[in-house]
Short mmCIF file of C-alpha atoms (C1' of nucleotides) in Angstrom, two decimals:
data_model
loop_
_atom_site.label_atom_id
_atom_site.label_comp_id
_atom_site.label_asym_id
_atom_site.label_seq_id
_atom_site.Cartn_x
_atom_site.Cartn_y
_atom_site.Cartn_z
CA MET S 1186 -10.20 5.51 25.83
CA LEU S 1187 -9.86 1.80 25.28
CA LYS S 1188 -12.23 2.16 22.39
CA LEU S 1189 -10.01 4.69 20.64
CA ARG S 1190 -7.09 2.33 21.00
CA GLN S 1191 -9.10 -0.54 19.59
CA ILE S 1192 -10.07 1.53 16.59
CA TYR S 1193 -6.45 2.44 16.03
CA GLN S 1194 -5.32 -1.17 16.24
CA MET S 1195 -8.02 -2.24 13.88
CA ASN S 1196 -7.01 0.32 11.31
CA ASN S 1197 -3.40 -0.61 11.73
CA LEU S 1198 -4.13 -4.25 11.04
CA HIS S 1199 -6.22 -3.31 8.06
CA LYS S 1200 -3.34 -1.25 6.79
CA LEU S 1201 -0.97 -4.19 7.10
CA PHE S 1202 -3.45 -6.41 5.36
CA PHE S 1203 -3.81 -4.08 2.42
CA LYS S 1204 -0.13 -3.33 2.21
CA ALA S 1205 0.50 -7.01 1.67
CA PHE S 1206 -1.47 -6.63 -1.55
CA SER S 1207 -0.37 -3.21 -2.71
CA ASN S 1208 2.94 -4.25 -4.14
CA GLN S 1209 3.65 -5.26 -7.72
CA THR S 1210 5.97 -8.13 -6.81
CA ARG S 1211 3.59 -9.72 -4.33
CA LEU S 1212 0.58 -9.31 -6.62
CA GLU S 1213 2.40 -10.96 -9.52
CA ILE S 1214 3.42 -13.84 -7.29
CA ILE S 1215 -0.18 -14.26 -6.16
CA GLN S 1216 -1.33 -14.15 -9.77
CA LEU S 1217 1.06 -16.98 -10.70
CA LEU S 1218 0.18 -19.06 -7.66
CA LYS S 1219 -3.49 -18.84 -8.60
CA LYS S 1220 -2.68 -21.30 -11.39
CA GLU S 1221 -0.33 -23.71 -9.58
CA PRO S 1222 2.06 -24.03 -6.63
CA LEU S 1223 5.61 -22.92 -7.46
CA THR S 1224 9.12 -22.75 -6.03
CA VAL S 1225 11.08 -19.53 -5.69
CA THR S 1226 13.23 -20.45 -8.66
CA LYS S 1227 10.24 -21.10 -10.89
CA ILE S 1228 8.69 -17.80 -9.89
CA CYS S 1229 11.96 -16.10 -10.82
CA ASP S 1230 11.96 -17.81 -14.21
CA LYS S 1231 8.40 -16.83 -14.97
CA THR S 1232 8.65 -13.23 -13.83
CA GLY S 1233 12.29 -12.36 -14.45
CA PHE S 1234 12.52 -11.09 -10.86
CA GLU S 1235 15.73 -11.33 -8.85
CA GLN S 1236 15.82 -14.35 -6.54
CA SER S 1237 16.16 -12.39 -3.33
CA ARG S 1238 13.30 -10.12 -4.37
CA VAL S 1239 11.03 -13.15 -4.63
CA SER S 1240 12.34 -14.70 -1.40
CA HIS S 1241 11.81 -11.53 0.62
CA ASN S 1242 8.32 -10.98 -0.68
CA ILE S 1243 7.09 -14.54 -0.51
CA LYS S 1244 8.31 -14.69 3.04
CA CYS S 1245 6.01 -11.78 3.77
CA LEU S 1246 3.08 -13.52 2.11
CA GLU S 1247 3.79 -16.72 4.01
CA HIS S 1248 4.27 -14.99 7.34
CA CYS S 1249 0.97 -13.15 6.99
CA GLY S 1250 -0.96 -16.29 6.14
CA PHE S 1251 -1.59 -15.79 2.46
CA VAL S 1252 0.57 -18.61 1.17
CA LYS S 1253 1.64 -21.95 2.63
CA ALA S 1254 4.96 -23.68 2.00
CA THR S 1255 5.74 -27.37 1.83
CA GLN S 1256 9.36 -28.40 2.11
CA ASN S 1257 10.43 -30.96 -0.45
CA GLY S 1258 14.05 -31.83 0.20
CA ASN S 1259 15.97 -28.96 -1.23
CA PHE S 1260 12.88 -27.21 -2.55
CA ARG S 1261 10.07 -25.28 -0.95
CA GLU S 1262 6.85 -25.22 -2.87
CA TYR S 1263 4.57 -22.28 -2.21
CA ALA S 1264 0.81 -22.45 -2.67
CA LEU S 1265 -1.94 -19.91 -2.13
CA ASP S 1266 -4.06 -20.29 0.95
CA LYS S 1267 -7.28 -20.30 -1.05
CA GLU S 1268 -9.48 -19.55 1.96
CA THR S 1269 -8.70 -15.84 1.90
CA ILE S 1270 -6.92 -14.73 -1.22
CA ILE S 1271 -9.15 -16.07 -3.95
CA PRO S 1272 -12.34 -14.48 -2.61
CA VAL S 1273 -10.47 -11.26 -1.94
CA ILE S 1274 -9.12 -11.00 -5.47
CA ASP S 1275 -12.44 -11.99 -6.97
CA LEU S 1276 -14.41 -9.52 -4.90
CA PHE S 1277 -12.36 -6.66 -6.26
CA GLU S 1278 -12.82 -7.48 -9.90
CA LYS S 1279 -16.25 -5.93 -9.91
CA HIS S 1280 -15.06 -2.66 -8.49
CA ILE S 1281 -12.02 -2.61 -10.72
CA GLN S 1282 -14.07 -3.23 -13.85
CA LYS S 1283 -16.39 -0.38 -12.99
CA TYR S 1284 -13.77 2.15 -11.88
CA LYS S 1285 -10.65 1.19 -13.80
CA GLU S 1286 -10.33 4.49 -15.65
CA ARG S 1287 -10.62 6.39 -12.41
CA LEU S 1288 -8.10 4.21 -10.61
CA LYS S 1289 -5.67 4.79 -13.48
CA THR S 1290 -6.01 8.56 -13.33
CA CYS S 1291 -5.82 9.12 -9.57
CA LYS S 1292 -3.06 11.59 -8.72
CA ILE S 1293 -2.75 10.51 -5.10
CA ILE S 1294 -2.29 6.79 -5.52
CA THR S 1295 0.06 5.79 -8.31
CA MET R 1270 1.69 -10.88 -26.05
CA LEU R 1271 -1.58 -9.13 -25.47
CA LYS R 1272 -2.22 -11.55 -22.69
CA LEU R 1273 0.92 -10.58 -20.81
CA ARG R 1274 -0.07 -6.95 -21.10
CA GLN R 1275 -3.53 -7.73 -19.77
CA ILE R 1276 -2.06 -9.51 -16.79
CA TYR R 1277 0.21 -6.53 -16.13
CA GLN R 1278 -2.66 -4.08 -16.33
CA MET R 1279 -4.74 -6.22 -14.07
CA ASN R 1280 -2.06 -6.34 -11.45
CA ASN R 1281 -1.52 -2.64 -11.77
CA LEU R 1282 -5.19 -1.96 -11.18
CA HIS R 1283 -5.21 -4.32 -8.24
CA LYS R 1284 -2.24 -2.47 -6.87
CA LEU R 1285 -4.06 0.86 -7.15
CA PHE R 1286 -7.11 -0.64 -5.53
CA PHE R 1287 -5.18 -1.92 -2.54
CA LYS R 1288 -3.08 1.20 -2.22
CA ALA R 1289 -6.27 3.17 -1.73
CA PHE R 1290 -6.75 1.15 1.45
CA SER R 1291 -3.19 0.88 2.70
CA ASN R 1292 -2.97 4.32 4.21
CA GLN R 1293 -3.76 5.29 7.77
CA THR R 1294 -5.52 8.53 6.85
CA ARG R 1295 -7.79 6.98 4.28
CA LEU R 1296 -8.62 4.00 6.50
CA GLU R 1297 -9.57 6.26 9.40
CA ILE R 1298 -11.77 8.32 7.12
CA ILE R 1299 -13.48 5.16 5.87
CA GLN R 1300 -13.94 4.01 9.45
CA LEU R 1301 -15.69 7.26 10.37
CA LEU R 1302 -17.84 7.28 7.25
CA LYS R 1303 -19.07 3.79 8.09
CA LYS R 1304 -21.15 5.44 10.81
CA GLU R 1305 -22.42 8.55 9.02
CA PRO R 1306 -21.70 10.92 6.13
CA LEU R 1307 -19.37 13.77 7.07
CA THR R 1308 -17.81 16.97 5.75
CA VAL R 1309 -14.07 17.58 5.55
CA THR R 1310 -14.23 19.88 8.55
CA LYS R 1311 -16.06 17.33 10.68
CA ILE R 1312 -13.54 14.65 9.74
CA CYS R 1313 -10.77 17.03 10.79
CA ASP R 1314 -12.49 17.65 14.13
CA LYS R 1315 -12.95 13.97 14.82
CA THR R 1316 -9.47 12.85 13.80
CA GLY R 1317 -7.33 15.89 14.53
CA PHE R 1318 -5.92 15.65 11.01
CA GLU R 1319 -4.84 18.73 9.07
CA GLN R 1320 -7.51 19.98 6.69
CA SER R 1321 -5.46 19.59 3.53
CA ARG R 1322 -4.49 16.09 4.55
CA VAL R 1323 -8.16 15.14 4.68
CA SER R 1324 -8.99 16.96 1.44
CA HIS R 1325 -6.19 15.29 -0.50
CA ASN R 1326 -7.04 11.84 0.72
CA ILE R 1327 -10.80 12.08 0.42
CA LYS R 1328 -10.36 13.33 -3.10
CA CYS R 1329 -8.50 10.10 -3.80
CA LEU R 1330 -11.28 8.02 -2.28
CA GLU R 1331 -13.89 9.92 -4.26
CA HIS R 1332 -11.99 9.77 -7.52
CA CYS R 1333 -11.56 6.03 -7.21
CA GLY R 1334 -15.22 5.41 -6.51
CA PHE R 1335 -15.12 4.56 -2.82
CA VAL R 1336 -16.97 7.62 -1.55
CA LYS R 1337 -19.60 9.88 -3.09
CA ALA R 1338 -19.96 13.62 -2.40
CA THR R 1339 -23.10 15.73 -2.32
CA GLN R 1340 -22.67 19.49 -2.53
CA ASN R 1341 -24.71 21.40 0.00
CA GLY R 1342 -24.12 25.09 -0.58
CA ASN R 1343 -20.74 25.72 0.95
CA PHE R 1344 -20.39 22.20 2.25
CA ARG R 1345 -19.62 18.89 0.63
CA GLU R 1346 -20.87 15.87 2.46
CA TYR R 1347 -18.98 12.66 1.83
CA ALA R 1348 -20.58 9.24 2.17
CA LEU R 1349 -19.25 5.73 1.63
CA ASP R 1350 -20.30 3.98 -1.52
CA LYS R 1351 -21.57 0.96 0.41
CA GLU R 1352 -21.60 -1.30 -2.65
CA THR R 1353 -17.86 -1.98 -2.46
CA ILE R 1354 -16.28 -0.83 0.74
CA ILE R 1355 -18.44 -2.42 3.36
CA PRO R 1356 -18.15 -5.95 1.95
CA VAL R 1357 -14.42 -5.43 1.42
CA ILE R 1358 -13.79 -4.35 4.98
CA ASP R 1359 -16.02 -7.05 6.37
CA LEU R 1360 -14.44 -9.80 4.30
CA PHE R 1361 -11.06 -9.03 5.78
CA GLU R 1362 -12.09 -9.21 9.38
CA LYS R 1363 -11.96 -12.98 9.32
CA HIS R 1364 -8.44 -13.09 7.98
CA ILE R 1365 -7.30 -10.34 10.31
CA GLN R 1366 -8.76 -12.07 13.35
CA LYS R 1367 -6.97 -15.28 12.47
CA TYR R 1368 -3.63 -13.79 11.51
CA LYS R 1369 -3.37 -10.60 13.52
CA GLU R 1370 -0.26 -11.60 15.43
CA ARG R 1371 1.49 -12.50 12.22
CA LEU R 1372 0.49 -9.31 10.46
CA LYS R 1373 1.85 -7.34 13.41
CA THR R 1374 5.22 -9.11 13.33
CA CYS R 1375 5.92 -9.06 9.62
CA LYS R 1376 9.28 -7.45 8.90
CA ILE R 1377 8.52 -6.64 5.28
CA ILE R 1378 5.25 -4.80 5.65
CA THR R 1379 5.14 -2.31 8.48
"C1'" DT E 1115 33.55 -33.76 2.65
"C1'" DA E 1116 33.53 -30.79 -1.21
"C1'" DA E 1117 30.95 -28.68 -4.68
"C1'" DG E 1118 26.63 -27.33 -6.34
"C1'" DC E 1119 21.98 -25.93 -6.31
"C1'" DA E 1120 17.88 -23.67 -3.75
"C1'" DT E 1121 16.55 -20.46 -0.70
"C1'" DA E 1122 17.12 -16.93 3.08
"C1'" DT E 1123 18.58 -12.66 5.09
"C1'" DG E 1124 20.92 -8.08 6.57
"C1'" DA E 1125 22.28 -3.62 4.91
"C1'" DT E 1126 21.55 0.14 2.09
"C1'" DA E 1127 20.94 3.20 -1.95
"C1'" DA E 1128 17.29 4.51 -4.86
"C1'" DA E 1129 12.52 5.13 -5.59
"C1'" DG E 1130 8.07 6.10 -4.00
"C1'" DT E 1131 4.62 8.04 -0.62
"C1'" DT E 1132 2.93 11.20 2.80
"C1'" DG E 1133 1.82 15.28 5.38
"C1'" DT E 1134 2.36 20.05 5.58
"C1'" DC E 1135 2.73 24.65 4.10
"C1'" DA E 1136 1.31 28.29 1.31
"C1'" DT E 1137 -2.02 29.65 -1.43
"C1'" DA E 1138 -6.29 29.34 -4.41
"C1'" DT E 1139 -11.17 29.02 -5.25
"C1'" DA E 1140 -15.88 29.49 -4.24
"C1'" DG E 1141 -20.18 29.89 -1.78
"C1'" DA E 1142 -22.20 32.47 2.37
"C1'" DT E 1143 -22.87 36.37 5.30
"C1'" DT E 1144 -22.24 41.11 6.74
"C1'" DA Q 693 -18.10 44.21 -2.37
"C1'" DA Q 694 -15.58 42.74 1.60
"C1'" DT Q 695 -15.01 39.25 4.74
"C1'" DC Q 696 -15.59 34.73 6.38
"C1'" DT Q 697 -15.92 29.86 6.22
"C1'" DA Q 698 -15.26 25.44 3.70
"C1'" DT Q 699 -12.69 23.00 0.65
"C1'" DA Q 700 -9.07 22.24 -2.97
"C1'" DT Q 701 -4.49 21.99 -4.85
"C1'" DG Q 702 0.68 22.44 -6.15
"C1'" DA Q 703 5.27 21.94 -4.33
"C1'" DC Q 704 8.40 19.83 -1.54
"C1'" DA Q 705 10.84 18.01 2.71
"C1'" DA Q 706 10.53 14.10 5.60
"C1'" DC Q 707 9.52 9.60 5.89
"C1'" DT Q 708 8.73 4.84 4.13
"C1'" DT Q 709 9.22 1.11 0.94
"C1'" DT Q 710 11.67 -1.46 -2.47
"C1'" DA Q 711 15.04 -3.93 -5.08
"C1'" DT Q 712 19.58 -5.17 -5.13
"C1'" DC Q 713 23.96 -6.68 -3.54
"C1'" DA Q 714 26.73 -9.48 -0.78
"C1'" DT Q 715 26.69 -13.17 1.80
"C1'" DA Q 716 24.78 -17.06 4.67
"C1'" DT Q 717 22.44 -21.43 5.40
"C1'" DG Q 718 21.24 -25.88 4.30
"C1'" DC Q 719 20.01 -29.91 1.50
"C1'" DT Q 720 22.04 -33.09 -2.17
"C1'" DT Q 721 24.92 -35.60 -4.81
"C1'" DA Q 722 29.56 -36.75 -6.53
#
DNA sequence: TAAGCATATGATAAAGTTGTCATATAGATT
DNA sequence: AATCTATATGACAACTTTATCATATGCTTA
């Protein structure tokens, strides 16, 4: 009984983890932060995204432990928490290289 | 110019990759297949999921290179492609252990 | 302290995803 | 060949996620 619940919780956490990454906005932010720490405004400039779109999504990334913020007077500078994200992204490259055509043509995930 | 396009494509592939994992049905299937290869019917029995729900989602996992199928007369037995999935799942445990409370309380991803 | 920039946040319409139903296909068994 | 069992698939309603808008907060500098 308890075991079933544990399995459920585990899957649920996994789901949350992966959802954090399965969003265009958040992935583009991560991509940019791989190069250098940035403020919300600078991310907006570089991506063309609406300011509130970036704020909402970076808040999610921060809350879930993927990025860290340092307050600098009026500014908040966001940086990747390299411990997790970099290895995660890098690990997937191999799979993506091998299966990219298949990923692109899947009818279920789009 | 080309570079921007490459970055876009890369993010798009990443997105597809993560989407494959950010679904309760597919995660539960992966969880079960970690133990042993199974048919659609057996997955239905173990999870209580509708047959077409399992078929649709396992097709996605197969198409994208996460599971392999072997035809056995009337049956198709699905097995995890251990090359990618096992290390992926395992890599995330650390992050999930550390940040589980935060993942659970994020308002953006649910 | 007023005005200006930087960022945050709640509500919601629009877009995207999911499970289910109905039905199809295809090998096995009678 | 008819039936049965296993799996696959298209369509679509229900549900979920997203970006945007309007507005709020809060630091900074005149």
